[in-house]
XYZ file of C-alpha atoms in Angstrom:
540
model
C 48.866 9.916 22.911
C 49.543 10.695 19.257
C 47.295 8.989 16.759
C 50.203 8.577 14.329
C 53.404 7.101 15.774
C 56.707 8.817 15.004
C 57.879 5.932 12.862
C 54.733 6.126 10.710
C 55.931 9.280 8.930
C 59.683 8.807 9.382
C 60.065 5.414 7.772
C 62.466 5.614 4.844
C 63.183 9.281 5.530
C 60.027 10.309 3.714
C 59.946 14.089 4.116
C 56.330 14.379 3.044
C 55.327 11.786 5.598
C 57.136 13.666 8.337
C 55.400 16.907 7.394
C 51.998 15.228 7.314
C 52.605 13.614 10.698
C 53.697 16.934 12.205
C 50.655 18.765 10.830
C 48.357 16.023 12.121
C 49.830 16.246 15.620
C 49.292 20.000 15.645
C 45.675 19.816 14.473
C 44.505 16.699 16.262
C 43.931 17.979 19.806
C 42.478 21.457 19.066
C 40.491 20.521 15.929
C 40.064 16.820 15.187
C 39.227 15.597 18.688
C 36.473 18.185 19.454
C 34.896 17.794 16.010
C 34.917 14.037 16.222
C 33.423 14.067 19.714
C 30.660 16.368 18.512
C 30.024 14.049 15.555
C 29.858 11.029 17.836
C 27.374 12.778 20.142
C 25.126 13.787 17.235
C 25.273 10.322 15.683
C 24.457 8.652 18.999
C 21.477 10.957 19.457
C 20.214 10.157 15.951
C 20.767 6.441 16.572
C 18.628 6.600 19.705
C 15.891 8.431 17.765
C 15.986 5.784 15.043
C 15.951 2.942 17.575
C 12.962 4.450 19.386
C 11.090 4.686 16.089
C 11.884 1.074 15.205
C 10.815 -0.170 18.639
C 7.587 1.841 18.488
C 6.660 0.368 15.099
C 7.621 -3.141 16.227
C 5.384 -2.780 19.286
C 2.436 -1.639 17.163
C 2.855 -4.499 14.687
C 3.257 -7.046 17.482
C 0.180 -5.783 19.303
C -1.822 -5.899 16.067
C -0.919 -9.561 15.655
C -1.933 -10.664 19.141
C -5.161 -12.733 19.145
C -7.368 -10.128 20.914
C -6.468 -7.414 18.396
C -5.555 -9.377 15.272
C -9.070 -9.661 13.849
C -10.273 -6.312 15.163
C -7.290 -4.559 13.582
C -7.915 -5.864 10.075
C -8.968 -3.194 7.537
C -12.300 -4.982 7.022
C -12.980 -4.552 10.748
C -11.803 -0.954 11.065
C -13.744 0.150 7.989
C -16.952 -1.032 6.424
C -16.419 -3.461 3.580
C -19.131 -5.141 1.553
C -18.960 -6.467 -1.997
C -20.460 -4.247 -4.646
C -23.403 -5.787 -6.448
C -22.903 -9.453 -7.326
C -19.738 -11.494 -6.920
C -16.925 -11.380 -9.457
C -18.371 -14.222 -11.486
C -21.598 -12.291 -12.122
C -19.939 -9.173 -13.509
C -20.360 -10.226 -17.109
C -24.072 -10.766 -16.499
C -24.312 -7.359 -14.876
C -22.713 -5.793 -17.915
C -24.875 -7.723 -20.308
C -28.043 -5.863 -19.474
C -28.351 -5.734 -15.723
C -28.104 -2.640 -13.588
C -24.416 -1.885 -13.027
C -24.863 1.731 -11.875
C -23.961 0.689 -8.335
C -20.416 0.123 -9.559
C -18.445 3.382 -9.485
C -16.848 4.523 -12.721
C -13.190 3.502 -12.596
C -10.308 5.092 -14.481
C -7.127 3.004 -14.671
C -4.064 5.110 -15.461
C -0.844 3.520 -16.729
C 1.976 6.063 -17.171
C 4.951 4.806 -19.175
C 8.130 6.026 -20.806
C 10.004 3.834 -23.288
C 8.839 0.689 -21.467
C 9.499 -1.586 -24.437
C 10.200 -4.682 -22.363
C 7.172 -4.514 -20.048
C 4.489 -2.279 -21.610
C 2.257 -5.262 -22.416
C 2.344 -6.494 -18.822
C 0.368 -3.692 -17.208
C -1.894 -3.071 -20.193
C -2.895 -6.724 -20.330
C -3.431 -6.937 -16.569
C -5.481 -3.720 -16.486
C -7.649 -4.850 -19.373
C -8.246 -8.126 -17.567
C -9.584 -6.557 -14.359
C -12.956 -7.926 -13.268
C -15.353 -4.975 -13.473
C -18.372 -4.177 -15.622
C -16.849 -3.240 -19.004
C -18.982 -0.102 -19.295
C -17.809 1.123 -15.876
C -14.054 1.048 -16.443
C -11.696 2.963 -18.745
C -8.044 2.031 -19.175
C -5.941 5.092 -19.958
C -2.401 4.505 -21.254
C -0.294 7.662 -20.836
C 2.630 7.151 -23.180
C 5.508 9.629 -22.889
C 7.852 7.441 -24.940
C 10.417 9.146 -27.145
C 11.312 5.958 -29.024
C 9.026 5.759 -32.102
C 9.214 1.959 -32.236
C 8.095 1.660 -28.613
C 5.296 4.163 -29.144
C 3.996 2.165 -32.081
C 4.121 -1.075 -30.099
C 2.177 0.480 -27.225
C -0.391 2.001 -29.583
C -0.922 -1.339 -31.339
C -1.321 -3.118 -27.988
C -4.030 -0.625 -27.006
C -5.815 -1.108 -30.322
C -5.658 -4.877 -29.879
C -7.448 -4.699 -26.545
C -9.905 -2.091 -27.844
C -10.879 -4.512 -30.629
C -11.896 -6.966 -27.891
C -14.393 -4.495 -26.472
C -12.253 -2.997 -23.705
C -12.462 0.766 -23.262
C -8.815 1.693 -23.802
C -7.585 5.225 -24.425
C -4.079 5.761 -25.785
C -2.886 9.263 -24.837
C 0.299 11.100 -25.818
C 1.406 14.681 -25.223
C 3.812 17.057 -26.907
C 6.388 17.231 -24.100
C 7.325 15.327 -20.938
C 6.867 18.384 -18.768
C 6.339 17.325 -15.180
C 7.356 13.734 -15.973
C 5.002 11.208 -14.335
C 3.048 13.847 -12.398
C 2.568 15.836 -15.591
C 1.308 12.793 -17.467
C -1.175 11.868 -14.722
C -2.365 15.470 -14.483
C -2.944 15.684 -18.248
C -4.773 12.375 -18.198
C -7.205 13.645 -15.576
C -8.132 16.569 -17.836
C -9.751 14.353 -20.470
C -13.556 14.639 -20.627
C -14.104 10.914 -20.040
C -11.773 11.019 -17.005
C -13.786 13.814 -15.402
C -16.781 11.501 -15.366
C -14.997 8.849 -13.273
C -15.331 8.342 -9.517
C -12.074 6.587 -8.640
C -8.701 6.177 -10.309
C -6.385 3.182 -10.031
C -2.726 3.761 -10.910
C -0.238 1.137 -12.080
C 3.312 1.565 -13.315
C 4.256 -0.234 -16.517
C 5.650 -3.351 -14.797
C 2.742 -3.883 -12.378
C 0.347 -6.799 -12.835
C -2.833 -6.536 -10.722
C -4.892 -9.681 -10.298
C -8.391 -9.668 -11.869
C -10.092 -9.196 -8.474
C -8.000 -6.135 -7.522
C -10.804 -3.581 -7.972
C -13.417 -5.831 -6.367
C -11.292 -6.001 -3.209
C -10.097 -2.383 -3.078
C -12.902 -0.164 -4.375
C -15.569 -1.191 -1.784
C -13.507 0.540 0.907
C -13.954 3.844 -0.950
C -17.629 3.199 -1.737
C -18.679 2.441 1.855
C -16.329 4.800 3.751
C -16.664 8.406 2.590
C -13.728 9.527 4.787
C -11.255 7.313 2.903
C -9.281 8.791 0.016
C -6.749 6.080 -0.792
C -6.499 2.300 -0.771
C -2.903 1.119 -1.127
C -1.962 -2.459 -2.025
C 1.290 -4.221 -1.220
C 3.959 -5.008 -3.804
C 4.984 -8.569 -4.653
C 8.254 -8.993 -6.531
C 8.455 -11.387 -9.469
C 12.265 -11.234 -9.733
C 13.310 -11.148 -6.067
C 15.483 -14.249 -6.574
C 17.229 -12.930 -9.687
C 20.406 -11.867 -7.886
C 21.681 -10.952 -4.437
C 20.902 -7.260 -4.998
C 17.219 -7.978 -5.650
C 17.094 -10.094 -2.480
C 18.470 -7.117 -0.538
C 15.820 -4.845 -2.048
C 13.111 -7.321 -1.142
C 14.216 -7.236 2.507
C 14.096 -3.429 2.629
C 10.773 -3.076 0.822
C 9.075 -5.891 2.736
C 9.906 -4.048 5.965
C 8.494 -0.865 4.456
C 5.175 -2.534 3.652
C 4.747 -4.962 6.554
C 5.827 -2.469 9.212
C 5.946 1.181 8.117
C 2.837 1.182 5.926
C 0.925 -1.089 8.292
C 1.667 1.116 11.307
C 0.804 4.312 9.456
C -2.481 2.847 8.266
C -3.630 1.285 11.547
C -2.577 4.063 13.947
C -2.714 7.323 11.989
C -4.704 6.431 8.827
C -1.802 8.066 6.977
C 1.202 6.818 5.029
C 3.058 7.771 1.901
C 1.350 6.734 -1.320
C 3.711 4.419 -3.212
C 2.868 5.927 -6.588
C 1.382 2.722 -7.975
C -0.886 -0.193 -7.025
C -3.275 2.204 -5.320
C -6.826 3.492 -5.830
C -7.728 7.149 -5.197
C -11.098 8.781 -4.715
C -10.959 11.420 -7.469
C -12.833 14.023 -5.436
C -10.180 13.719 -2.695
C -7.395 13.931 -5.254
C -8.869 17.116 -6.684
C -9.533 18.656 -3.270
C -5.869 18.121 -2.364
C -4.800 20.097 -5.426
C -4.178 17.295 -7.891
C -0.801 16.178 -9.179
C 2.151 18.529 -8.699
C 5.626 18.168 -10.179
C 7.536 20.342 -7.698
C 9.481 17.317 -6.384
C 10.438 13.865 -7.662
C 7.968 12.229 -5.237
C 4.667 13.434 -6.632
C 2.943 10.465 -4.969
C 4.125 11.391 -1.466
C 3.363 15.050 -2.147
C -0.252 14.218 -2.999
C -0.595 11.934 0.032
C 0.610 14.585 2.475
C -1.645 17.268 0.985
C -4.676 14.971 1.048
C -3.945 14.032 4.663
C -3.790 17.710 5.629
C -7.292 18.067 4.183
C -8.517 15.479 6.676
C -8.690 12.469 4.363
C -7.756 8.985 5.615
C -5.856 6.144 3.947
C -5.980 2.371 4.337
C -3.253 -0.155 3.524
C -4.237 -3.685 2.464
C -1.346 -5.963 3.291
C -3.014 -9.059 1.844
C -3.814 -7.419 -1.506
C -0.607 -7.922 -3.488
C 0.336 -6.673 -6.942
C 3.200 -8.296 -8.805
C 5.955 -6.063 -10.152
C 9.643 -6.019 -11.029
C 12.577 -4.848 -8.915
C 15.418 -2.963 -10.631
C 18.119 -5.570 -11.163
C 20.932 -3.372 -12.489
C 22.906 -1.271 -10.043
C 22.623 1.801 -12.252
C 18.820 1.615 -12.270
C 18.683 0.979 -8.535
C 21.020 3.879 -7.772
C 18.898 6.314 -9.807
C 15.751 5.035 -8.095
C 17.260 5.485 -4.631
C 18.420 8.999 -5.493
C 14.857 9.919 -6.440
C 13.345 8.208 -3.405
C 15.778 9.937 -1.010
C 16.095 13.384 -2.591
C 12.351 13.829 -3.177
C 11.135 13.330 0.426
C 13.840 15.627 1.807
C 12.922 18.327 -0.688
C 9.208 17.865 0.019
C 9.894 18.207 3.748
C 11.651 21.502 3.065
C 8.700 22.759 1.010
C 5.872 21.573 3.258
C 7.223 21.931 6.802
C 5.495 25.231 7.585
C 2.336 24.185 5.736
C 2.075 21.149 8.012
C 2.746 23.222 11.136
C 0.095 25.814 10.267
C -2.571 23.299 9.238
C -5.730 23.437 11.374
C -7.639 20.448 9.982
C -5.565 17.685 11.588
C -4.660 16.982 15.208
C -1.350 17.939 16.783
C -0.488 14.237 17.124
C -0.887 13.674 13.412
C 1.318 16.690 12.713
C 3.972 15.275 15.022
C 3.721 11.912 13.279
C 4.112 13.440 9.811
C 6.929 15.845 10.731
C 8.904 13.755 13.205
C 8.231 10.077 12.452
C 7.405 10.130 8.753
C 9.823 12.770 7.482
C 12.564 13.546 10.025
C 13.398 10.083 11.359
C 12.557 7.801 8.421
C 13.399 10.008 5.443
C 16.322 12.063 6.749
C 17.950 10.766 9.929
C 17.842 7.100 8.863
C 19.912 7.846 5.749
C 22.361 10.277 7.322
C 23.207 8.320 10.462
C 23.706 5.080 8.526
C 26.453 6.508 6.327
C 28.002 9.184 8.522
C 28.172 7.108 11.710
C 29.071 3.658 10.414
C 31.174 4.594 7.385
C 32.837 7.867 8.481
C 32.749 8.516 12.235
C 33.365 5.013 13.641
C 36.345 4.426 11.303
C 37.710 7.896 12.229
C 37.770 7.009 15.925
C 40.370 4.377 15.067
C 42.702 7.188 14.010
C 41.793 9.323 17.030
C 41.779 6.964 20.039
C 41.066 9.871 22.393
C 37.472 9.683 21.182
C 35.596 6.610 22.365
C 32.180 5.329 21.382
C 30.185 3.473 24.044
C 29.480 -0.143 23.193
C 25.733 0.430 23.362
C 26.069 2.931 20.504
C 28.500 1.013 18.315
C 27.223 -2.539 18.865
C 23.903 -2.927 20.670
C 21.792 -0.285 18.920
C 22.923 -1.232 15.377
C 22.297 -4.909 16.140
C 18.774 -4.313 17.420
C 17.890 -2.044 14.485
C 19.234 -4.604 12.009
C 17.248 -7.451 13.560
C 14.060 -5.378 13.603
C 14.515 -4.532 9.919
C 14.988 -8.178 9.025
C 11.619 -9.343 10.376
C 9.832 -8.266 7.204
C 11.423 -11.058 5.149
C 11.997 -14.117 7.354
C 13.115 -16.239 4.394
C 16.168 -14.002 3.945
C 17.255 -13.848 7.587
C 20.454 -15.738 6.685
C 21.426 -12.839 4.397
C 21.275 -10.255 7.145
C 25.047 -9.577 7.164
C 25.081 -9.022 3.405
C 21.994 -6.844 3.711
C 23.453 -4.486 6.328
C 26.731 -4.137 4.398
C 24.843 -3.380 1.173
C 22.505 -0.934 2.917
C 25.541 0.916 4.295
C 26.915 1.207 0.759
C 23.599 2.520 -0.551
C 23.418 4.970 2.363
C 26.231 6.878 0.632
C 23.913 7.707 -2.273
C 20.872 8.228 -0.053
C 22.751 10.654 2.205
C 24.025 12.633 -0.760
C 20.524 12.740 -2.253
C 19.026 13.767 1.095
C 21.319 16.777 1.372
C 20.622 17.701 -2.252
C 16.913 17.683 -1.442
C 17.267 19.645 1.800
C 19.500 22.267 0.156
C 17.530 22.184 -3.127
C 20.752 21.967 -5.089
C 22.165 20.244 -8.148
C 20.153 17.190 -9.186
C 17.182 17.967 -6.928
C 14.630 17.561 -9.737
C 16.458 14.885 -11.717
C 14.033 12.217 -12.885
C 15.390 9.031 -14.441
C 12.821 6.329 -15.141
C 13.774 3.061 -13.431
C 14.875 0.619 -16.121
C 12.946 -2.654 -16.279
C 14.378 -5.682 -18.043
C 11.254 -7.790 -18.430
C 11.262 -11.453 -19.338
C 12.266 -10.957 -22.965
C 15.528 -9.146 -22.248
C 16.285 -11.242 -19.170
C 16.415 -14.350 -21.360
C 19.306 -12.749 -23.267
C 21.421 -11.985 -20.195
C 25.092 -13.055 -19.905
C 25.470 -16.691 -19.002
C 22.593 -17.586 -21.304
C 24.208 -16.238 -24.429
C 26.823 -18.019 -26.493
C 29.046 -14.965 -26.990
C 30.767 -13.124 -24.205
C 29.269 -9.604 -23.980
C 31.365 -6.530 -24.594
C 31.862 -4.474 -21.437
C 33.045 -0.892 -21.039
C 35.223 -0.187 -18.021
C 33.429 3.103 -17.436
C 30.157 1.247 -16.941
C 31.625 -0.827 -14.125
C 33.816 1.507 -12.055
C 32.336 3.786 -9.371
C 35.048 6.088 -8.054
C 33.269 7.339 -4.928
C 32.614 3.814 -3.669
C 36.236 2.880 -4.346
C 37.372 5.944 -2.392
C 35.274 4.986 0.631
C 36.540 1.406 0.336
C 40.138 2.654 0.463
C 39.388 4.822 3.514
C 37.787 1.937 5.393
C 40.595 -0.434 4.432
C 43.214 2.038 5.682
C 41.355 2.443 8.976
C 41.107 -1.325 9.319
C 44.835 -1.771 8.765
C 45.571 0.997 11.264
C 43.287 -0.640 13.829
C 45.182 -3.924 13.507
C 48.548 -2.197 13.833
C 47.864 0.362 16.561
C 44.261 0.059 17.774
C 42.672 -1.971 20.509
C 38.904 -1.834 19.857
C 38.714 -4.570 17.170
C 36.733 -2.467 14.711
C 38.884 -3.933 11.922
C 36.522 -6.906 11.502
C 33.648 -4.595 10.537
C 35.927 -2.211 8.639
C 37.346 -4.906 6.371
C 33.909 -6.381 5.677
C 32.434 -2.957 4.882
C 35.468 -2.027 2.791
C 34.991 -5.211 0.774
C 31.316 -4.352 0.188
C 32.218 -0.863 -1.074
C 34.949 -2.345 -3.279
C 32.620 -4.929 -4.835
C 30.097 -2.214 -5.659
C 32.899 0.096 -6.782
C 34.100 -2.346 -9.430
C 30.555 -3.067 -10.596
C 30.115 -6.646 -9.407
C 26.623 -6.153 -8.041
C 23.248 -6.717 -9.636
C 22.659 -7.831 -13.204
C 24.941 -6.451 -15.868
C 23.365 -5.541 -19.209
C 26.066 -5.527 -21.911
C 26.243 -3.118 -24.827
C 25.668 -4.812 -28.130
């Protein structure tokens, strides 16, 4: 059976159509059909791997929440936790003349780059942490290139210093190494070398005053622990539909992926912020390296290979801001997808040859952490659902079993949605949006694996903050000026056209009813392609 009917190319005597139809008929059986069948087989295998991983993590989380294990599985039960010294209310008394040597010396690092809208958020929160004033140093690492922003940050540091807070404002001559370079330079300061632990917060993060009192005791009382990671809480999750979608994805990451890694393997990827490191462990692992765009994950893997353990505190939340413009989100996802793939390429043999960790932990890091979650999850989402399934409409000789095209995707989607129950009604929008973003994640993954092109591109995620958000369209009296180039995304529009064509073909000549999904997914790509997603920041 020919995929293209005779009348498809012959209508109107279109010579080019006839030639295209003839070429397609010649190539379909010897080339297209075998390649598509191979693609389907590979995608089905990857789907099964991803499903098995999701089911495994769901089983671990479910078991941890059952009454017999729920209390025993809490971090405070698995590791020793006792408050340091007096309670939080007595810290001022301790600093006023009492003995506060039992409190470890804490360095709080805040790296920032032109964070004009949010710089005061993290500085103020860090300076408000409950800890003996003589046992904490707040280090602001300002790589800003905007002189106005630099002056604002410097003045904010001086303001807090005048209140008796130990604040150090640090700048460097170049941005070499980006965030990793800034953190590395900060650790070289003489006062930093005298600290025991370091807490790291990005410029939009707002830790509660009791953050250190809840996190640091794990490091004090458990010498095998290197890292305490807190969960993120999003202050602008309800800003637009795109931020709701991000909340669903990140909540699953924290409530499932990080929780499973912490409770079963004592290993997970450091999130780069809202975490506290034991400085001796950080140094033993080799410190900060800028060889990839995921310096946080790089450090975590190296520390784990040295035998150090990590703990995730799901009930310790730090408020922060989600990227609300599509441009910022796309750059962030490129970095988060390209970096892990490139790190996997660089560290694969180092993990295999390591003799300090068990074979099961190696398997977890290589297979579960990197291969399935960081590579296969991105590739199969885009290639299978946006390329291969639509292609089978044009080549009916190739069939996909219903368990691969319907049942597995449905189960995976439902398992992903459990992290954010309040958004369960948005699950259809979420899966369509995730499929669109998988285009960028897949491209970034291959760039990282092949170490090509934009492999080391680092674009700081833009934060709007409350001040700029108050000036957004809809709240202003004048209609903002928009540039068409800022709104159109050609690749997304191309995929939308491909899916729409396949949907139309399925209605006309197919019999598997894929057109319902194809039209919905085509619409999602089109909406993103014309820029109607997220918050739009106009040019003044």
